[in-house]
Short mmCIF file of C-alpha atoms in Angstrom, two decimals:
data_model
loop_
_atom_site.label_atom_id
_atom_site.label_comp_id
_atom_site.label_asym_id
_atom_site.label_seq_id
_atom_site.Cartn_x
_atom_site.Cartn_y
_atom_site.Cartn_z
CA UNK Z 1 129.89 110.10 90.88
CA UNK Z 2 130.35 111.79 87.86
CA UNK Z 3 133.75 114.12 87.10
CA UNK Z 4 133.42 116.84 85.71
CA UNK Z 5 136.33 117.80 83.00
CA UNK Z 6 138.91 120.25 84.41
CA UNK Z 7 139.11 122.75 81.31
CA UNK Z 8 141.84 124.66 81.07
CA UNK Z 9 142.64 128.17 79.99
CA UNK Z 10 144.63 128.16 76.75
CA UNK Z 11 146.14 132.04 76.65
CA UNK Z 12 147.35 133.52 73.98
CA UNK Z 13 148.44 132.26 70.84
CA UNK Z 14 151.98 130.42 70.83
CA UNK Z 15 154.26 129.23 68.09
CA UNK Z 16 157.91 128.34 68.65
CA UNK Z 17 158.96 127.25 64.96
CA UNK Z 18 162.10 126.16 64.06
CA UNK Z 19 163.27 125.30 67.99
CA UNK Z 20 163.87 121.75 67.95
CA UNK Z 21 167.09 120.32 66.36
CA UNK Z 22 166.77 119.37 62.90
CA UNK Z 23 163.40 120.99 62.23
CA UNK Z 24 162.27 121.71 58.30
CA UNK Z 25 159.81 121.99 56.09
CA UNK Z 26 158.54 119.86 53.53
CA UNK Z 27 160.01 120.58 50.31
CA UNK Z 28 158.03 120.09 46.81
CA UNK Z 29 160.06 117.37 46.10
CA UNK Z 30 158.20 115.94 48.74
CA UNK Z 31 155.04 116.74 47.34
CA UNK Z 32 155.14 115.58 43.91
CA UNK Z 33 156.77 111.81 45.88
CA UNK Z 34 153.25 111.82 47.92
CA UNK Z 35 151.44 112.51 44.56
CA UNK Z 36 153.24 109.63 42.70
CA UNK Z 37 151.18 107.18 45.14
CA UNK Z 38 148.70 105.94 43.14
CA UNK Z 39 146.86 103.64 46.02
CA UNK Z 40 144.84 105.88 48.10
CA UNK Z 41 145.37 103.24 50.82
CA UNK Z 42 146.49 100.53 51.42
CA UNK Z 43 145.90 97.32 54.07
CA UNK Z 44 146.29 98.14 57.59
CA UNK Z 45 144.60 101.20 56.55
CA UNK Z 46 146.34 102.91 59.79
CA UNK Z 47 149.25 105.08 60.71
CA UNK Z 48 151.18 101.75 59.45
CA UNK Z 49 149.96 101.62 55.53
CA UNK Z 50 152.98 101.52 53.37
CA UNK Z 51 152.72 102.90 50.43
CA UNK Z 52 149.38 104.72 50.99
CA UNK Z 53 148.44 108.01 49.70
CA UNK Z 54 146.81 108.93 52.29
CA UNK Z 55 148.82 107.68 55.05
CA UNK Z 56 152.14 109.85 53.30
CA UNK Z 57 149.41 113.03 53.04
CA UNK Z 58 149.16 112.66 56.99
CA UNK Z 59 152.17 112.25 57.17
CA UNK Z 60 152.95 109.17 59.25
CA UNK Z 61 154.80 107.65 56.40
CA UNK Z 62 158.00 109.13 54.35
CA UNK Z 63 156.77 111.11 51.42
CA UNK Z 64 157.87 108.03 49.04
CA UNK Z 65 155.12 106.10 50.96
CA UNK Z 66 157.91 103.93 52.69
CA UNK Z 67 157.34 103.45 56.29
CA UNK Z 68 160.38 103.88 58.48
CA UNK Z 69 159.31 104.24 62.02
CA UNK Z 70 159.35 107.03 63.84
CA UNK Z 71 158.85 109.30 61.03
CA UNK Z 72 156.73 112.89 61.16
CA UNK Z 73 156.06 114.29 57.20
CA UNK Z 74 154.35 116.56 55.19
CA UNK Z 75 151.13 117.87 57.35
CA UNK Z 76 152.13 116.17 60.40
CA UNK Z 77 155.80 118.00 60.14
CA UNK Z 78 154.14 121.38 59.66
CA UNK Z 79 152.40 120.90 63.06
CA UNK Z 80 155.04 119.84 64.82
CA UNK Z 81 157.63 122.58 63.47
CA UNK Z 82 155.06 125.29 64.60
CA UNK Z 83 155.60 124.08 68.19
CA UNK Z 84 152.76 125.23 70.12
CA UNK Z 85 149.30 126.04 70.03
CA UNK Z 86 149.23 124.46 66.62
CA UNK Z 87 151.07 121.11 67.84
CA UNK Z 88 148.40 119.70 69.84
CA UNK Z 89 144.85 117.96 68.44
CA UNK Z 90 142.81 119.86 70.73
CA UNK Z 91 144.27 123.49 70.08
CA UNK Z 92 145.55 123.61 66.65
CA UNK Z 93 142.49 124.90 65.18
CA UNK Z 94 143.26 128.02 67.69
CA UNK Z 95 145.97 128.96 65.49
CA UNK Z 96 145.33 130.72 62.05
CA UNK Z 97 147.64 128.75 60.05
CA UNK Z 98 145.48 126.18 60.63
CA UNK Z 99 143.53 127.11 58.11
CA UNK Z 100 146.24 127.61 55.30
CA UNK Z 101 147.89 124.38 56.23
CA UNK Z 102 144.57 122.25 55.87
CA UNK Z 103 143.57 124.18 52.66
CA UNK Z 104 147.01 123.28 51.00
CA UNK Z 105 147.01 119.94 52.33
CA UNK Z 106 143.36 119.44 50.81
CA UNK Z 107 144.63 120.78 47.74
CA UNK Z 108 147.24 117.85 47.37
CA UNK Z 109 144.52 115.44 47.69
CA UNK Z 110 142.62 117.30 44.76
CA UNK Z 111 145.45 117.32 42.81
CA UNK Z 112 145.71 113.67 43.10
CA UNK Z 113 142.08 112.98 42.48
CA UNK Z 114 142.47 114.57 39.36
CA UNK Z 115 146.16 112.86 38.13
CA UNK Z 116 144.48 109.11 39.06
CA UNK Z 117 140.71 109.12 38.72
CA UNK Z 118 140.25 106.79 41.59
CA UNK Z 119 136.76 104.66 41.94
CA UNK Z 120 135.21 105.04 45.05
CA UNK Z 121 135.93 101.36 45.46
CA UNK Z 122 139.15 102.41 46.53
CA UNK Z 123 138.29 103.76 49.65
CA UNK Z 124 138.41 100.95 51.98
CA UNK Z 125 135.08 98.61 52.43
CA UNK Z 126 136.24 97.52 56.05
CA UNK Z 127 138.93 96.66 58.51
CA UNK Z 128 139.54 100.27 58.63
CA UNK Z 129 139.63 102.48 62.10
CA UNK Z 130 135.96 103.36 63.14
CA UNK Z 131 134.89 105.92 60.99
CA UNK Z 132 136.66 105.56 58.01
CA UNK Z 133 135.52 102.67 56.31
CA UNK Z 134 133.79 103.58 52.97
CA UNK Z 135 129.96 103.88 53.89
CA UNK Z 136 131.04 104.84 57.73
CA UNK Z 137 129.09 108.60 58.44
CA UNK Z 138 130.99 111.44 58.36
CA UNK Z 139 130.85 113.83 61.64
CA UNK Z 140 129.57 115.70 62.75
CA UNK Z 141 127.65 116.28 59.00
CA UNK Z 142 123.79 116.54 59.04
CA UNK Z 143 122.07 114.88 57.46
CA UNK Z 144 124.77 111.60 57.48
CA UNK Z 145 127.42 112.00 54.42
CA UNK Z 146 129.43 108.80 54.31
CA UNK Z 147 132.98 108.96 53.26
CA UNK Z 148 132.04 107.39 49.92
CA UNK Z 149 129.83 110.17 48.98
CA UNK Z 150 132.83 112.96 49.69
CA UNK Z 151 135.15 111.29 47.61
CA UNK Z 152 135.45 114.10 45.12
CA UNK Z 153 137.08 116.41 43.53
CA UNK Z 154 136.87 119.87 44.72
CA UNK Z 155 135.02 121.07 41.39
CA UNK Z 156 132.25 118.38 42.19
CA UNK Z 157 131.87 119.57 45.70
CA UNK Z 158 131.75 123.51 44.35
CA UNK Z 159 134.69 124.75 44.57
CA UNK Z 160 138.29 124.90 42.86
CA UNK Z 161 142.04 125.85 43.45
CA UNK Z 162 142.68 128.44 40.98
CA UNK Z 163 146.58 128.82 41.81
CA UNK Z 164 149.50 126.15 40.53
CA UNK Z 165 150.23 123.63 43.51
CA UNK Z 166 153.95 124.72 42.91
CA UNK Z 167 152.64 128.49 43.59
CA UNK Z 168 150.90 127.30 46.63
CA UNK Z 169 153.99 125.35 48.48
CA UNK Z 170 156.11 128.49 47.92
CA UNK Z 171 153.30 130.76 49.37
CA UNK Z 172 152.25 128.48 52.12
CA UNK Z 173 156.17 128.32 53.11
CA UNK Z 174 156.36 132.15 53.01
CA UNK Z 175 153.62 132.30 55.29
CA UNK Z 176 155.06 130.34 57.80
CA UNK Z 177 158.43 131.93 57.70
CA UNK Z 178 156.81 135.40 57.88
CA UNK Z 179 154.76 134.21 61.19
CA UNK Z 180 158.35 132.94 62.31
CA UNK Z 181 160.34 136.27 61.66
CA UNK Z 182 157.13 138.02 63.42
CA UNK Z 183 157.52 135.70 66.28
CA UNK Z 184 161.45 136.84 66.89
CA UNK Z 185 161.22 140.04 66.41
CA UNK Z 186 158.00 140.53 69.03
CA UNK Z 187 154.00 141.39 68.59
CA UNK Z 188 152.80 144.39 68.02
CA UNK Z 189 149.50 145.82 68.62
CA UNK Z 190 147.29 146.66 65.90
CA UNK Z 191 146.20 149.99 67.73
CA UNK Z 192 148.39 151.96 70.12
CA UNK Z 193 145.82 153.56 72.60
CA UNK Z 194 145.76 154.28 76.08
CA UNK Z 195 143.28 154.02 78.46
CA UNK Z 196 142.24 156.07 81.57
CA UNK Z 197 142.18 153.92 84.66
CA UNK Z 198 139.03 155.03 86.39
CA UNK Z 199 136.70 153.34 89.00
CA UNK Z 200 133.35 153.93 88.45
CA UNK Z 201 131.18 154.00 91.28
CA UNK Z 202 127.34 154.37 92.40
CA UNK Z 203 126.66 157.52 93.82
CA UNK Z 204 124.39 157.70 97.14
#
């Protein structure tokens, strides 16, 4: 028999930033360490890569690229401070900041394809996870796009960041505190309106 998957109702939006000891956010130091990684990866081409760009982007490594086990950085962190809907793989993109947080992180990876130049050749060939080897198909893309072929820079894929990286950490940080201090002090509705409970029925 088959089982059908028990789905369950999300609710509203939650964030709880800032609630577990020793929660912070990554500074720009941090940054500009993860952009000093010149090898876009590295062999096991995993969570374990030391010294991989894009292992220290996800952050599963330190942002110096060393790997000192268990560690949560730079994108990873920012999930986990925001605590909630945003913590988890299969809510996150619920949350708004999603959207911010992804944009900035893709911006660090355009910055870096611009400071190094890197062939496609380094994107890994094999031995990577399923789906991220270099001529592996992107999903869910149609037609296929391999990861080879979307190893570009923004500008060669149509679009650009038109605001210093520097800029962008500050304003990315503001945003999150500002959602925080929101979160304390309580929602408010966009429109205050009441309504008129009434039961409308069919007339005989």
């Amino acid at each position: 028999k088959a089982q059908i998957p028990c789905v369950h109702n999300e609710g509203p939006l939650q964030r709880y930033p800032f609630s577990k000891a020793g929660d912070k956010l990554p500074t720009q130091e941090d940054i500009q360490k993860c952009l000093s990684l010149q090898d876009f990866d590295n062999p096991p081409f995993f969570r374990n890569s030391r010294f991989s760009f894009r292992n220290t982007l996800e952050g599963f490594a330190e942002p110096d690229g060393s790997l000192e086990p268990p560690i949560i950085s730079l994108h990873n962190l920012i999930h986990s401070v925001l605590n909630g809907t945003g913590a988890f793989p299969h809510s996150a993109a619920n949350d708004p900041i999603f959207v911010v947080l992804h944009s900035f992180t893709d911006a660090v990876f355009d910055e870096w394809m611009k400071r190094y130049h890197p062939l496609d050749t380094a994107w890994p060939k094999e031995l990577a996870p399923i789906g991220h080897n270099q001529m592996f198909n992107m999903v869910p893309f149609f037609p296929p796009v391999t990861n080879k072929e979307m190893f570009l820079t923004a500008e060669q894929l149509g679009y650009s960041y038109d605001i210093d990286l520097a800029v962008l950490v500050v304003l990315a940080l503001l945003l999150i505190l500002l959602q925080h201090k929101r979160h304390r002090k309580g929602f408010e509705p966009l429109m205050n309106a009441q309504f008129n409970v009434k039961q409308y029925v069919n007339e005989p």
